Coordinates of C-alpha atoms in Angstrom, one line a residue:
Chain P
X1 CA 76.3 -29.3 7.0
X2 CA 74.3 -28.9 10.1
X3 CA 74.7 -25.2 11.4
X4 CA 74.5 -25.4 15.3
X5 CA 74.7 -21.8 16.0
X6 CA 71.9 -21.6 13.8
X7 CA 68.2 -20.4 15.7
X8 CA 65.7 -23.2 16.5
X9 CA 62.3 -22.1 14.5
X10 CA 59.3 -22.3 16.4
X11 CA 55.3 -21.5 15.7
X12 CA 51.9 -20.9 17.0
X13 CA 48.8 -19.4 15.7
X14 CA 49.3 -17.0 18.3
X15 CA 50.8 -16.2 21.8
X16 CA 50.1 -19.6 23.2
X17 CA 53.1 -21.1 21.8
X18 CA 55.2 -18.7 23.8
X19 CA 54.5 -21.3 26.7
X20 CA 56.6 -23.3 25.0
X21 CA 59.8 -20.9 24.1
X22 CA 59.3 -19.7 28.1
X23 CA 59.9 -23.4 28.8
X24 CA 62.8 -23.4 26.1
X25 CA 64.4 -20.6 27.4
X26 CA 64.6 -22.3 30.7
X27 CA 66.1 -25.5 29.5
X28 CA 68.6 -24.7 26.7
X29 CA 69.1 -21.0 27.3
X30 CA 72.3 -21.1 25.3
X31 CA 69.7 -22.2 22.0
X32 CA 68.9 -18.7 19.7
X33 CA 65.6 -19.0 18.7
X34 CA 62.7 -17.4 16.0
X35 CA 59.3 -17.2 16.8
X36 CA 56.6 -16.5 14.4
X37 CA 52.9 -16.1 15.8
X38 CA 50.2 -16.3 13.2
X39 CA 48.1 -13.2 14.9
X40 CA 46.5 -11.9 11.9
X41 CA 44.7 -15.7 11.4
X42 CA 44.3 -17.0 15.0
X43 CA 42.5 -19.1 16.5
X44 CA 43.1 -22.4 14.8
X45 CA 41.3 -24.2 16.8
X46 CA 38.4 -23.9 15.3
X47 CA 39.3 -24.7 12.3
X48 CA 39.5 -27.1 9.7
X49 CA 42.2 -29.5 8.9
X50 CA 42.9 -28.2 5.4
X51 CA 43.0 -24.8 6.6
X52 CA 45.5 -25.1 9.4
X53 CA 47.7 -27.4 7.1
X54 CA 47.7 -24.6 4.7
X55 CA 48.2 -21.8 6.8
X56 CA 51.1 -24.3 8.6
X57 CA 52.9 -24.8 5.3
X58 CA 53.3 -20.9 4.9
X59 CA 54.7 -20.5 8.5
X60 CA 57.3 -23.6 7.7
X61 CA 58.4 -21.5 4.4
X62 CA 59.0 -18.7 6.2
X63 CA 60.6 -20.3 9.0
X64 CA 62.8 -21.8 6.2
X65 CA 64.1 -18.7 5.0
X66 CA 65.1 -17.8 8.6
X67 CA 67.8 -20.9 8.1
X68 CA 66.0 -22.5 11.6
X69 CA 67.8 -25.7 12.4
X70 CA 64.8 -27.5 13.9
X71 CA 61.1 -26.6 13.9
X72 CA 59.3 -26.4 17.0
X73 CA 55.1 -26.7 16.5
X74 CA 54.3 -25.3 19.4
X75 CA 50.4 -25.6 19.0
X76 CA 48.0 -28.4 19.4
X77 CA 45.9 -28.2 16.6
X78 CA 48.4 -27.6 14.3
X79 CA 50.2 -30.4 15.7
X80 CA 47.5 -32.4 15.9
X81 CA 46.2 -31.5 12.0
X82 CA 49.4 -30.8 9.9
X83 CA 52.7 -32.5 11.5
X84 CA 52.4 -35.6 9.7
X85 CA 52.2 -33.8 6.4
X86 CA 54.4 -30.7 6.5
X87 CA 56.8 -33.2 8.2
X88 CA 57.6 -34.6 4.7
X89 CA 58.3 -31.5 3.1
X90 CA 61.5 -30.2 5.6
X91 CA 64.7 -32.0 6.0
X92 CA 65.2 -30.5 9.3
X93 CA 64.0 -32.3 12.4
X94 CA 61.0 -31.1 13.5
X95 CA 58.9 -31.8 16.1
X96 CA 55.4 -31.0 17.9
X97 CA 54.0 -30.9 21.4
X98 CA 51.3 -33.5 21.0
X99 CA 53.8 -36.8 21.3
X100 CA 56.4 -35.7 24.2
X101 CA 52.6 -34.9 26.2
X102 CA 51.2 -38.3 25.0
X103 CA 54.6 -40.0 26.1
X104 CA 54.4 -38.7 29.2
X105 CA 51.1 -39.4 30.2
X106 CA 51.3 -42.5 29.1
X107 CA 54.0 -43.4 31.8
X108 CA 52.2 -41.1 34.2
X109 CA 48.8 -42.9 34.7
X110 CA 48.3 -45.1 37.8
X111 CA 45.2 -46.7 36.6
X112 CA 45.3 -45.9 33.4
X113 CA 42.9 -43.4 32.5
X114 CA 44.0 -40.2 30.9
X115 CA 42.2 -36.6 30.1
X116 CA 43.0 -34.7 27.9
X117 CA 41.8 -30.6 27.1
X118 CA 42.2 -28.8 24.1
X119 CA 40.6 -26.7 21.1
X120 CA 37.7 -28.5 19.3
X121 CA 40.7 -29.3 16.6
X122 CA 42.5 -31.1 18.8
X123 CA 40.4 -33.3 20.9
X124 CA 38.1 -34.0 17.2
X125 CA 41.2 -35.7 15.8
X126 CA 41.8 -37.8 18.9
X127 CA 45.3 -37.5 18.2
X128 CA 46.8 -37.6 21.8
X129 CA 44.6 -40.9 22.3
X130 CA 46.4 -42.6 19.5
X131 CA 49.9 -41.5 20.4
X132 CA 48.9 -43.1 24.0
X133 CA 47.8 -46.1 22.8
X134 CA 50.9 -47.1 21.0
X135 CA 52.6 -46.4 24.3
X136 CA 50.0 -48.0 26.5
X137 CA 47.5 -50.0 24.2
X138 CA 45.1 -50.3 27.3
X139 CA 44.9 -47.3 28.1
X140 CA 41.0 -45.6 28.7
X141 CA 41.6 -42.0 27.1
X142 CA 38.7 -39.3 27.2
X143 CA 39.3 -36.3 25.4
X144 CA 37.6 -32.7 26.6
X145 CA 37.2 -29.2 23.9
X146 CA 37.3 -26.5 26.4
X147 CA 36.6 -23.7 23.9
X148 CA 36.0 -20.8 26.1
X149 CA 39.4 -21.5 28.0
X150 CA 41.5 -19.5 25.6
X151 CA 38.7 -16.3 25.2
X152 CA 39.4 -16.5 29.1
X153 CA 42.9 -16.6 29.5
X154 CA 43.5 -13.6 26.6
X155 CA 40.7 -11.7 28.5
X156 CA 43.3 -11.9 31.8
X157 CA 41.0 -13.7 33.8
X158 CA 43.3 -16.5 35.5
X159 CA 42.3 -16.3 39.0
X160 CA 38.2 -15.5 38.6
X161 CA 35.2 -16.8 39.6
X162 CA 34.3 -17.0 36.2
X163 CA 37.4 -19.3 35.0
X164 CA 36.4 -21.0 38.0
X165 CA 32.9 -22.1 37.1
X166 CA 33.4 -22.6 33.5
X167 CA 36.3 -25.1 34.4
X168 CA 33.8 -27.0 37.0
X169 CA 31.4 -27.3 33.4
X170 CA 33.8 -28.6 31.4
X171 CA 36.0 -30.7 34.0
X172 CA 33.3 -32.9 35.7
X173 CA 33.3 -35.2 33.3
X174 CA 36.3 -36.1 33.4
X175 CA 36.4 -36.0 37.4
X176 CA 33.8 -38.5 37.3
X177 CA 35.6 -41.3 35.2
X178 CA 38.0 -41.0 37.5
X179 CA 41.4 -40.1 35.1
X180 CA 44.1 -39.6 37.2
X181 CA 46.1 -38.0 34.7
X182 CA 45.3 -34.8 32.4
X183 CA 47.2 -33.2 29.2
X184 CA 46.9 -29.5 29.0
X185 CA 46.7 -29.9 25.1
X186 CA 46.5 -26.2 24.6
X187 CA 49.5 -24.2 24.5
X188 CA 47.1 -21.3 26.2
X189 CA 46.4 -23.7 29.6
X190 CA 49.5 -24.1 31.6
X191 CA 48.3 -20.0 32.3
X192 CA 45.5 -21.6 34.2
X193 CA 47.1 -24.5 35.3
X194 CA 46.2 -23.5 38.9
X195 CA 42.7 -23.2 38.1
X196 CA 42.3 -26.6 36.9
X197 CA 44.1 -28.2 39.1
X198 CA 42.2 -27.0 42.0
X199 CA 39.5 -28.2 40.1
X200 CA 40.8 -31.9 39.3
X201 CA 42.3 -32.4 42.8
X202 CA 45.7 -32.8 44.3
X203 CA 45.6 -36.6 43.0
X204 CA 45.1 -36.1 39.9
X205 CA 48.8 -35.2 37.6
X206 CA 48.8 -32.2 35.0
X207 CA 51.0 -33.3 32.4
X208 CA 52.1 -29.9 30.5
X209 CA 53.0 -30.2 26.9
X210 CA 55.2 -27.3 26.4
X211 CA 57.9 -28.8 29.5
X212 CA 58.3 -31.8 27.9
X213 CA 58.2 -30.4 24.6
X214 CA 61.1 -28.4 25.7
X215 CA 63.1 -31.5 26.8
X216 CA 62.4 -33.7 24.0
X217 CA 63.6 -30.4 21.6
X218 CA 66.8 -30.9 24.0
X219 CA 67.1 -34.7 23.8
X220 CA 66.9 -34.4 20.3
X221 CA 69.4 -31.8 19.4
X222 CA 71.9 -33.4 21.9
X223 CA 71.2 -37.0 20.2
X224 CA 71.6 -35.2 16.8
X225 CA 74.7 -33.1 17.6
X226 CA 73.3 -29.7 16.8
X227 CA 73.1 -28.0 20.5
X228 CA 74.7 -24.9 20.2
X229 CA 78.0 -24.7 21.4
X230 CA 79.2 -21.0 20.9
X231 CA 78.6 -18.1 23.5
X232 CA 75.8 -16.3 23.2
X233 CA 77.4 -12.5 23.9
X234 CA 75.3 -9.3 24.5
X235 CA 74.0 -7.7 21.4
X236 CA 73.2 -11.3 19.5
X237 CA 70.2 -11.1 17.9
X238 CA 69.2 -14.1 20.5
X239 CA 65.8 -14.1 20.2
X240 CA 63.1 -13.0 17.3
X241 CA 59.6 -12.7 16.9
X242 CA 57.4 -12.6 14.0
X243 CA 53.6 -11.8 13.4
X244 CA 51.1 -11.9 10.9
X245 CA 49.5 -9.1 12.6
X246 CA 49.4 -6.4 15.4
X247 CA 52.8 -6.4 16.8
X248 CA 52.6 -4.1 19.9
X249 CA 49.8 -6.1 20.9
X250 CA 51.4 -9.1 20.6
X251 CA 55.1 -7.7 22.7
X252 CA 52.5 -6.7 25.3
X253 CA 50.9 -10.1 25.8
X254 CA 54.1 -11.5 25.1
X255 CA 56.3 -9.8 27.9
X256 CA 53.4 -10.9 30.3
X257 CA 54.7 -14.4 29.8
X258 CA 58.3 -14.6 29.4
X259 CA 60.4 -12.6 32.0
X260 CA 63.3 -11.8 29.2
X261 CA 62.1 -8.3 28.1
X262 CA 60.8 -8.6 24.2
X263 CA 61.7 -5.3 22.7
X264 CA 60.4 -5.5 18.8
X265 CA 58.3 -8.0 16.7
X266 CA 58.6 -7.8 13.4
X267 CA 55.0 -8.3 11.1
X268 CA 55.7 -10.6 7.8
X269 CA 52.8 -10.8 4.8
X270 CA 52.7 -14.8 5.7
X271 CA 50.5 -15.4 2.6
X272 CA 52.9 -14.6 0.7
X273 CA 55.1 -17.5 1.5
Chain F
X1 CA 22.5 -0.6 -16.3
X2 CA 21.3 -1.6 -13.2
X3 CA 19.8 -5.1 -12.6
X4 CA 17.3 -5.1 -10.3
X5 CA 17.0 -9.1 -10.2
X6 CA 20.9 -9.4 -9.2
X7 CA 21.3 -10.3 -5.5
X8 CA 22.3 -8.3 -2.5
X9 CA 25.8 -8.9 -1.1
X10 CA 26.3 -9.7 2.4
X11 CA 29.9 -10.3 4.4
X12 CA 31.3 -10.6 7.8
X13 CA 33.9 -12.6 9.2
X14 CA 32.0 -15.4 10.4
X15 CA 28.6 -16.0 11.4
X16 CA 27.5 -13.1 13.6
X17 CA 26.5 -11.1 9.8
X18 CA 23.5 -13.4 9.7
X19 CA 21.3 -11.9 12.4
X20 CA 21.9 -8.8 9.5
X21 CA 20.9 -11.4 7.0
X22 CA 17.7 -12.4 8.9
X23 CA 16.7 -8.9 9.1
X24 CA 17.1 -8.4 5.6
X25 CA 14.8 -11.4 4.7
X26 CA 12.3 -9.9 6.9
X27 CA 11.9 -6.7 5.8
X28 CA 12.3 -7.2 2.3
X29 CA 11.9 -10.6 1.2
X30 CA 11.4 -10.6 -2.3
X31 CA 15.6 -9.7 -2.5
X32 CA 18.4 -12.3 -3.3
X33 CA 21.2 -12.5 -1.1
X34 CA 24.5 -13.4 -1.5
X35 CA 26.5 -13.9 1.9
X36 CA 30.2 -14.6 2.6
X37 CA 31.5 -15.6 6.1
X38 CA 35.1 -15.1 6.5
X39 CA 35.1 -18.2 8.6
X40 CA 39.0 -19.5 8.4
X41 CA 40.7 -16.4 9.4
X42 CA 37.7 -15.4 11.5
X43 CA 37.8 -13.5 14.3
X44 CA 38.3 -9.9 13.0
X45 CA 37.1 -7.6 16.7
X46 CA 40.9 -8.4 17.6
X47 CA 43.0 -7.7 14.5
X48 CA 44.3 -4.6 12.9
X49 CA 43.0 -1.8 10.9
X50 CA 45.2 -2.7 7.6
X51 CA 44.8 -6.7 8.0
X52 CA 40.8 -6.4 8.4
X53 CA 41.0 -3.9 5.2
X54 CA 43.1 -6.2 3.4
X55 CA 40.4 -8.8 4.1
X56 CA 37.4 -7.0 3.2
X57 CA 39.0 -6.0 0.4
X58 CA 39.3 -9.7 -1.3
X59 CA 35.6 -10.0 -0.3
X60 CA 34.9 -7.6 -1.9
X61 CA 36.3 -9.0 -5.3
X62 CA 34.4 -12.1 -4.7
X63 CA 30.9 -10.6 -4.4
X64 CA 32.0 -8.8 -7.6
X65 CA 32.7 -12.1 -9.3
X66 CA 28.8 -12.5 -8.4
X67 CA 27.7 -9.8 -9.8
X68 CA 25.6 -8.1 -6.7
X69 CA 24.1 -5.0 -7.5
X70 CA 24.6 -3.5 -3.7
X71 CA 27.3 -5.1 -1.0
X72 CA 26.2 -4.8 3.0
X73 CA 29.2 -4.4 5.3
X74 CA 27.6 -6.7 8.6
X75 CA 30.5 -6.7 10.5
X76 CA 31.1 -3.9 13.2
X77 CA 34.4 -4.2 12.6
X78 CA 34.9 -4.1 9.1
X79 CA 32.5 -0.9 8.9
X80 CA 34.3 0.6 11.2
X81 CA 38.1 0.0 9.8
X82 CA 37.4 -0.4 6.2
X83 CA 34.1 0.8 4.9
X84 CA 36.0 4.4 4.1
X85 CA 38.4 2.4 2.2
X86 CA 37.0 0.0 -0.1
X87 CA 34.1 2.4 -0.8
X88 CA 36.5 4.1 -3.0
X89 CA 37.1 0.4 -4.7
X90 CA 33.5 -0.5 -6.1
X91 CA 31.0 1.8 -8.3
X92 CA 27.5 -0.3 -6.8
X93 CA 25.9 1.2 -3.6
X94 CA 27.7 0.2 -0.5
X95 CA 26.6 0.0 3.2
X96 CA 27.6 -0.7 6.5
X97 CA 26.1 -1.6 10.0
X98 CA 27.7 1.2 12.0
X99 CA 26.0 4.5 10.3
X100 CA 22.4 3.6 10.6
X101 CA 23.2 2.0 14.5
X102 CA 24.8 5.8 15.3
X103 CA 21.7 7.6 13.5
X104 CA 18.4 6.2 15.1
X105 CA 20.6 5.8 18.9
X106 CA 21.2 9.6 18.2
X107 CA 17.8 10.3 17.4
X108 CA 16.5 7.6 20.3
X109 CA 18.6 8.9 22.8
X110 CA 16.8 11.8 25.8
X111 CA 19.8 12.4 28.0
X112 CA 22.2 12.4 25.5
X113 CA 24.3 9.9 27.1
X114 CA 25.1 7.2 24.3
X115 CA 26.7 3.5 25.2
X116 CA 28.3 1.5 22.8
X117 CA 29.3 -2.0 23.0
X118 CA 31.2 -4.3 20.3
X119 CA 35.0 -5.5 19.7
X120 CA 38.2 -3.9 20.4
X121 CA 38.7 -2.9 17.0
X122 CA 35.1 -1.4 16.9
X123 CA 35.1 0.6 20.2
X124 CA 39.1 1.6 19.8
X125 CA 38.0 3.0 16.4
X126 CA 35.8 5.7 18.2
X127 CA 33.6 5.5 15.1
X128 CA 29.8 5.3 16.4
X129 CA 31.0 8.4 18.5
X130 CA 32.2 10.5 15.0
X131 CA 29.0 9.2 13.5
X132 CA 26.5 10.2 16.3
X133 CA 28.2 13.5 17.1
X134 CA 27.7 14.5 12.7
X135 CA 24.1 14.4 14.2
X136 CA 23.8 15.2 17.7
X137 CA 27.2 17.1 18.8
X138 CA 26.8 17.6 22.2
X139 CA 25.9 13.7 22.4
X140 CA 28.0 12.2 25.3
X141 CA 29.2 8.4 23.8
X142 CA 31.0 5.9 26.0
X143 CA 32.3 2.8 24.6
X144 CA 33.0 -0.5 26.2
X145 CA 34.5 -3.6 24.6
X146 CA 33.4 -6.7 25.3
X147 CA 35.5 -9.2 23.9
X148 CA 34.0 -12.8 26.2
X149 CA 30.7 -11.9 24.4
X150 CA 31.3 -13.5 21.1
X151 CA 33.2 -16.7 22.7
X152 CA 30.2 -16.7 25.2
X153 CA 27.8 -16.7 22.4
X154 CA 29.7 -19.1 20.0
X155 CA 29.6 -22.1 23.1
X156 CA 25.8 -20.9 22.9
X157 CA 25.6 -20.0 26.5
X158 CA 22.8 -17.6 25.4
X159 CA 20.7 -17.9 28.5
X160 CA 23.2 -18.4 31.3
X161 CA 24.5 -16.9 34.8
X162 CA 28.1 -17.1 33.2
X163 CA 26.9 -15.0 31.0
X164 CA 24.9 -12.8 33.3
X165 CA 28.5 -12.2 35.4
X166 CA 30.3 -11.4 32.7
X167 CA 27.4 -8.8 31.0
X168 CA 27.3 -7.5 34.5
X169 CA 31.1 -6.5 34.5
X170 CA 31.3 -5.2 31.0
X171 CA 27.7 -3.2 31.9
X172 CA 28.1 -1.6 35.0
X173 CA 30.7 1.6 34.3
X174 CA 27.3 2.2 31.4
X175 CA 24.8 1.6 33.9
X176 CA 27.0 4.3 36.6
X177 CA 27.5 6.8 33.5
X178 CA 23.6 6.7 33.2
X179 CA 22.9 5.7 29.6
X180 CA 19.8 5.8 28.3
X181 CA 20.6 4.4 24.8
X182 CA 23.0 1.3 23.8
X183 CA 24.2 0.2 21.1
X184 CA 24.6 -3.4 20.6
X185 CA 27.8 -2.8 18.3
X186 CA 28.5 -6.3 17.0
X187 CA 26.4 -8.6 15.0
X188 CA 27.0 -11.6 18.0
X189 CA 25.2 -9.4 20.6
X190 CA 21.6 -9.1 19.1
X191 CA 21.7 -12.8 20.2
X192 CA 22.2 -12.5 24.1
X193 CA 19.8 -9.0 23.5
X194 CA 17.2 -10.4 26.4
X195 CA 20.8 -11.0 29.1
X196 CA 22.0 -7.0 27.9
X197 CA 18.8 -5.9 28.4
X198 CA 18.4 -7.6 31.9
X199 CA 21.4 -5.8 33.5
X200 CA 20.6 -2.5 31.9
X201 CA 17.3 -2.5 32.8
X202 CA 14.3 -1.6 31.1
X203 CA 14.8 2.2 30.4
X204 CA 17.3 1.3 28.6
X205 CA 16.5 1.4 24.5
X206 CA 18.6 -1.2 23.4
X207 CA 19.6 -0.2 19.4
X208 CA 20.1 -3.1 17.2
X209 CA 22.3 -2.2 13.8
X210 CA 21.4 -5.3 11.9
X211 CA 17.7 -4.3 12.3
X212 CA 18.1 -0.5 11.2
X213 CA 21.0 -1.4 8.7
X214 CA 18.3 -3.7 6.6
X215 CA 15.8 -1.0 7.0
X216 CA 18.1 1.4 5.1
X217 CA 18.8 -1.2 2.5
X218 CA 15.3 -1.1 1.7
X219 CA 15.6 2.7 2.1
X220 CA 18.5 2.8 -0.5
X221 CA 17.4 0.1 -2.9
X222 CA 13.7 1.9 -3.5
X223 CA 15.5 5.4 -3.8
X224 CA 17.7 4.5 -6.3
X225 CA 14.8 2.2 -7.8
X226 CA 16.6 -1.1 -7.4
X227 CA 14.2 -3.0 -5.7
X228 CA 13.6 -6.6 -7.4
X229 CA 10.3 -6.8 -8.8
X230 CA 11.2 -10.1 -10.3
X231 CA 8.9 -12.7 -8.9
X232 CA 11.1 -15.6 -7.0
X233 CA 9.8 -18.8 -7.8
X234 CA 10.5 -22.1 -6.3
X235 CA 14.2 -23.4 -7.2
X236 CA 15.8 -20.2 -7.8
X237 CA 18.7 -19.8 -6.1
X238 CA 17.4 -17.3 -3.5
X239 CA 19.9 -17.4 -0.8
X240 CA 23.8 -18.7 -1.3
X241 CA 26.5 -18.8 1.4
X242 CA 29.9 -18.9 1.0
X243 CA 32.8 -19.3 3.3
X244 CA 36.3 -19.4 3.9
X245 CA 36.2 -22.7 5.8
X246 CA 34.1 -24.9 7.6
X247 CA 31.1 -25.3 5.9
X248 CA 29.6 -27.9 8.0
X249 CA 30.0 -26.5 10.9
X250 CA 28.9 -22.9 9.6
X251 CA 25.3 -24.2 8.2
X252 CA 24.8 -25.8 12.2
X253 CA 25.0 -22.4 13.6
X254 CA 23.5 -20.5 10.4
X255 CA 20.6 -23.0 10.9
X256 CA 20.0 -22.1 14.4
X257 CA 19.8 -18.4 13.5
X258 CA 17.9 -18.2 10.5
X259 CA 14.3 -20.0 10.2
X260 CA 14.8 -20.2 6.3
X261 CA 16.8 -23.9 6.1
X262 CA 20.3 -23.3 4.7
X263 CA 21.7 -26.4 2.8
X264 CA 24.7 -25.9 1.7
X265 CA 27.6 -23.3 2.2
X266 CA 30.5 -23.6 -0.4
X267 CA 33.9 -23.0 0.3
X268 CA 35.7 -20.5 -1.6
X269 CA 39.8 -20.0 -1.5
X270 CA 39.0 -16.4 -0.4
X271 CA 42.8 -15.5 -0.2
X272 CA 43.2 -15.7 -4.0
X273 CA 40.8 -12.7 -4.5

């Protein structure tokens, strides 16, 4: 028996993935939800495959004991490493920001060339290409690590000089083929969204992830009948959030991104799980 | 019994311990040396006191398993957090980078007026200001964290005018203060020594821990007559490095640091310790 009052579970290796619950919040605010930030082993991007699928499989467990509904993967490289495989050991949907951003780009591009931007995880595995190309088999799709973009945005620089001329670096390329679409495939990007897009130009479209992420986690809860029908009343436990590691740290970052107030995060031993 | 032919232990969280490791091959280079480079759960600047201690701990088990006869601490970090702690742990002679940095800049210093630079966890532990004042009390220390430096270093912008912006920023409250003695508090920032030294200027002495931490090995392994007077001959496992992940991409960057030619990194499920 599907619970729909049940919270939606959703993950990150750190605050990044709260640019998708912001975008969650917006869409289904009547959804409860359970976040768990992997603090004490971020970044992932960096890292390998095996790793992140490991590290992945304990977040799931834990999410599991939380009696989540759906799982949200709300980071690229995790998505891009680990979704096929942890997939097959839930029988909850579950679903992760890499295909609703490929979707959309797909149907976005004019001319049919698409960027995309993310960790060195992410654009290795040339994941968002292949989701593309079974939308749009032409399609010409050039993929872009940016590894100093999330160093940046945790250092609070989103409207400097510096962010400025490292984006130049690592954009021209891109500019240059002539895409007229780009993926934000970092949950950390949509902070600098601004940034890059004065970079690309006004012509070119920045397809962000986490938005249709957010509306895909709708769609699929509506198609599925679990979309939570009860009131939400004052004094719910609405929403939760879970760390591996430094937790006031975290509710400080954390409150910088989402307007409702985060009061508590809770740390969990997630190698235990 | 002590065996003077075992290897030396080495750890940090990633790669920036090797620029302790090349020290220790130059100044004494008839020792063995076992490293480990916490490389999946890398970074450690930005995590807390008790997950960097749990860490260091299960390191510390390893190089047990391998039988060193002395374990270096060459993370800031992890000296700074958990040397106090896991000294308790081990009966073999135990050092860190953070000591012998605070004694020769307290020695080295005329005005009195001490900088420190490293990781949030280094300069919010306060700890090169307890060491240097146990040896110069009225010594005035100001610490700065730098947290872009390591990313900055990692994307190997070594010599750049990013880079130069960025030192500038961090540099200037030292520079106002009137320093005449910095530390470079992190084992990534011996690497971008000629940009720190630049902005500071050259009245500056610039004091390098993984230089003075290698000459006290040498210091402590000829006190306590453990010096190996074992000849090394050709195909004797000199130098072995470990890991938590990435092993490829860890031998790139240990490559570019180290002159000796490092061939192989194994990976070890570092968790399990």
């Amino acid at each position: 028996m599907i619970n729909r009052n049940a919270p939606v579970g959703v993950f990150d290796s750190g605050v990044g993935g709260l640019t998708v619950v912001r975008e969650i919040m917006r869409q289904i605010p009547n959804e409860k939800i359970i976040y768990f930030g992997d603090t004490a082993r971020v970044p992932y991007g960096s890292k390998s495959k095996e790793t992140v699928t490991r590290y992945s499989k304990q977040i799931i467990r834990f999410l599991q004991t939380q009696n989540v509904k759906a799982i949200v993967v709300a980071c690229n490289t995790a998505s891009a490493y680990a979704l096929d495989e942890i997939e097959r050991e839930v029988d909850i949907p579950m679903i992760g920001v890499v295909k609703p951003g490929a979707k959309v780009a797909a149907e976005a591009t004019a001319n049919g060339k698409i960027g995309v931007i993310g960790t060195e995880g992410t654009i290795g595995s040339s994941i968002y290409s292949r989701y593309i190309k079974e939308i749009k088999q032409d399609a010409d799709v050039v993929g872009k690590a940016c590894p100093l973009f999330v160093p940046l945005v945790e250092e609070g620089l989103l409207q400097d000089p510096v962010t400025d001329e490292i984006a130049k670096r690592y954009l021209t390329e891109l500019i240059d083929i002539g895409i007229d679409t780009l993926i934000l495939g970092c949950t950390h990007y949509p902070l600098i969204r601004s940034t890059i897009g004065r970079v690309m130009g006004v012509k070119v479209t920045l397809v962000n992830p986490a938005y249709e992420t957010a509306r895909e986690l709708k769609e699929l809860l509506r198609t599925e009948n679990m979309l939570n029908e009860e009131e939400i009343r004052l004094g719910d436990n609405r929403y939760r959030f879970y760390v591996s590691d430094g937790a006031e740290k975290f509710m400080h970052f954390a409150n910088s991104i989402i307007k409702y107030g985060i009061l508590s995060a809770k740390i969990i031993p997630i190698e235990d799980y």
